[in-house]
Amino acid sequence: MMTKSLYLLGAVLSLTIANAFAADSTITISGYVRDNACAVAGESKDFTVDLMDNAAKQFNTIGATTPVVPFRIVLSPCGSSVTAVKVGFTGVADNDNTSLLKLDSGASAAAGMGCRFSMVSRRCCR
């Protein structure tokens, strides 16, 4: 019985000692800061994209889309080392398809539809 108690005591002390060693360890974190920030240019802030009038019969199947309505988002100034940018849109997800943004509700709002943005031009960083 005494032997089993000593083994158990040894195991507990080992765990305690391991924790003590962990408290004395050093963690080094390194990184690199790049000059790659961009800002949205003044002409690309607070604007409206007119999706035009579309007939309901255009949307007779799941995945049907409107004609492409191009718009630009100008990023300037950008750092000298920028080689790519990532643009995202946020909003409330559609209830039926969470990969789409939900349309505003109201008496005249379209039902059974959501909004998706697609990249037409991938021109970047001139």
Short mmCIF file of C-alpha atoms in Angstrom, two decimals:
data_model
loop_
_atom_site.label_atom_id
_atom_site.label_comp_id
_atom_site.label_asym_id
_atom_site.label_seq_id
_atom_site.Cartn_x
_atom_site.Cartn_y
_atom_site.Cartn_z
CA MET A 1 0.00 0.00 0.00
CA MET A 2 2.85 2.34 0.87
CA THR A 3 4.50 1.70 -2.50
CA LYS A 4 1.33 2.67 -4.44
CA SER A 5 1.06 5.92 -2.47
CA LEU A 6 4.66 6.85 -3.30
CA TYR A 7 4.11 6.22 -7.01
CA LEU A 8 1.00 8.41 -6.93
CA LEU A 9 2.86 11.10 -5.00
CA GLY A 10 5.70 10.94 -7.54
CA ALA A 11 3.26 11.36 -10.44
CA VAL A 12 1.58 14.36 -8.80
CA LEU A 13 4.95 15.99 -8.05
CA SER A 14 6.03 15.42 -11.65
CA LEU A 15 2.95 17.26 -12.92
CA THR A 16 3.57 20.07 -10.45
CA ILE A 17 7.22 20.37 -11.48
CA ALA A 18 6.26 20.40 -15.17
CA ASN A 19 3.93 23.33 -14.53
CA ALA A 20 6.68 25.15 -12.66
CA PHE A 21 9.03 24.73 -15.62
CA ALA A 22 6.36 26.07 -17.98
CA ALA A 23 6.04 29.21 -15.88
CA ASP A 24 9.75 29.94 -16.42
CA SER A 25 9.71 29.51 -20.22
CA THR A 26 10.18 32.28 -22.77
CA ILE A 27 8.03 32.72 -25.87
CA THR A 28 9.41 34.82 -28.72
CA ILE A 29 7.02 36.27 -31.30
CA SER A 30 8.37 37.87 -34.44
CA GLY A 31 6.74 39.49 -37.44
CA TYR A 32 7.22 41.88 -40.29
CA VAL A 33 5.36 45.15 -40.84
CA ARG A 34 4.84 46.02 -44.49
CA ASP A 35 3.92 49.28 -46.10
CA ASN A 36 0.81 47.79 -47.67
CA ALA A 37 -2.15 49.67 -46.34
CA CYS A 38 -4.72 51.21 -48.66
CA ALA A 39 -7.55 53.62 -47.99
CA VAL A 40 -10.85 53.99 -49.82
CA ALA A 41 -10.58 57.14 -51.96
CA GLY A 42 -13.08 59.95 -51.39
CA GLU A 43 -14.96 59.34 -54.66
CA SER A 44 -15.58 55.71 -53.61
CA LYS A 45 -17.22 56.50 -50.28
CA ASP A 46 -20.97 56.78 -49.77
CA PHE A 47 -22.31 56.15 -53.27
CA THR A 48 -25.37 54.34 -54.63
CA VAL A 49 -25.33 51.56 -57.22
CA ASP A 50 -28.52 51.60 -59.33
CA LEU A 51 -29.46 48.01 -60.13
CA MET A 52 -32.11 49.30 -62.58
CA ASP A 53 -35.62 47.94 -62.99
CA ASN A 54 -35.79 44.19 -63.54
CA ALA A 55 -38.83 42.13 -64.49
CA ALA A 56 -39.90 39.50 -61.98
CA LYS A 57 -40.01 36.89 -64.79
CA GLN A 58 -36.19 37.19 -65.05
CA PHE A 59 -35.96 35.39 -61.74
CA ASN A 60 -37.88 32.22 -62.51
CA THR A 61 -35.09 29.88 -61.34
CA ILE A 62 -32.83 29.70 -58.29
CA GLY A 63 -29.54 31.42 -59.11
CA ALA A 64 -30.99 33.76 -61.76
CA THR A 65 -29.17 37.10 -61.85
CA THR A 66 -29.68 40.66 -63.00
CA PRO A 67 -27.59 42.13 -65.80
CA VAL A 68 -24.13 43.19 -64.61
CA VAL A 69 -24.04 46.70 -63.18
CA PRO A 70 -20.42 47.81 -62.98
CA PHE A 71 -19.13 50.09 -60.27
CA ARG A 72 -15.66 51.04 -59.09
CA ILE A 73 -14.08 51.20 -55.69
CA VAL A 74 -10.91 53.26 -55.85
CA LEU A 75 -8.24 52.54 -53.24
CA SER A 76 -5.70 55.31 -52.80
CA PRO A 77 -3.10 55.87 -51.54
CA CYS A 78 -1.68 52.39 -51.31
CA GLY A 79 1.69 51.44 -49.91
CA SER A 80 4.53 50.78 -52.33
CA SER A 81 4.58 47.03 -51.66
CA VAL A 82 0.88 46.37 -52.38
CA THR A 83 0.45 43.56 -54.89
CA ALA A 84 -3.15 42.55 -54.16
CA VAL A 85 -6.16 43.69 -52.18
CA LYS A 86 -9.09 41.91 -50.60
CA VAL A 87 -12.50 43.56 -50.73
CA GLY A 88 -15.52 42.35 -48.80
CA PHE A 89 -19.08 43.40 -48.23
CA THR A 90 -20.96 42.96 -45.00
CA GLY A 91 -24.64 42.90 -44.23
CA VAL A 92 -27.39 40.72 -42.87
CA ALA A 93 -27.35 37.25 -44.44
CA ASP A 94 -30.41 36.08 -46.36
CA ASN A 95 -32.58 33.67 -44.35
CA ASP A 96 -32.78 31.02 -47.09
CA ASN A 97 -29.29 31.33 -48.61
CA THR A 98 -26.63 32.64 -46.22
CA SER A 99 -24.16 33.23 -49.07
CA LEU A 100 -26.42 36.13 -50.15
CA LEU A 101 -27.15 39.43 -48.44
CA LYS A 102 -30.73 39.96 -47.31
CA LEU A 103 -32.75 42.66 -49.08
CA ASP A 104 -34.37 45.42 -47.05
CA SER A 105 -37.86 44.54 -45.88
CA GLY A 106 -40.98 46.55 -46.55
CA ALA A 107 -44.23 46.57 -48.48
CA SER A 108 -42.52 47.07 -51.87
CA ALA A 109 -39.50 44.83 -51.23
CA ALA A 110 -38.86 41.82 -53.45
CA ALA A 111 -39.53 38.46 -51.82
CA GLY A 112 -37.46 35.30 -52.24
CA MET A 113 -34.37 37.18 -53.41
CA GLY A 114 -30.95 38.11 -52.06
CA CYS A 115 -27.97 40.15 -53.22
CA ARG A 116 -24.53 38.89 -54.29
CA PHE A 117 -21.51 40.86 -55.50
CA SER A 118 -19.20 39.38 -58.13
CA MET A 119 -15.79 40.56 -59.25
CA VAL A 120 -15.91 41.44 -62.94
CA SER A 121 -12.51 43.09 -63.16
CA ARG A 122 -9.57 42.02 -61.06
CA ARG A 123 -7.43 44.97 -62.04
CA CYS A 124 -5.31 46.03 -59.14
CA CYS A 125 -2.36 47.91 -58.03
CA ARG A 126 -1.13 50.02 -60.88
#
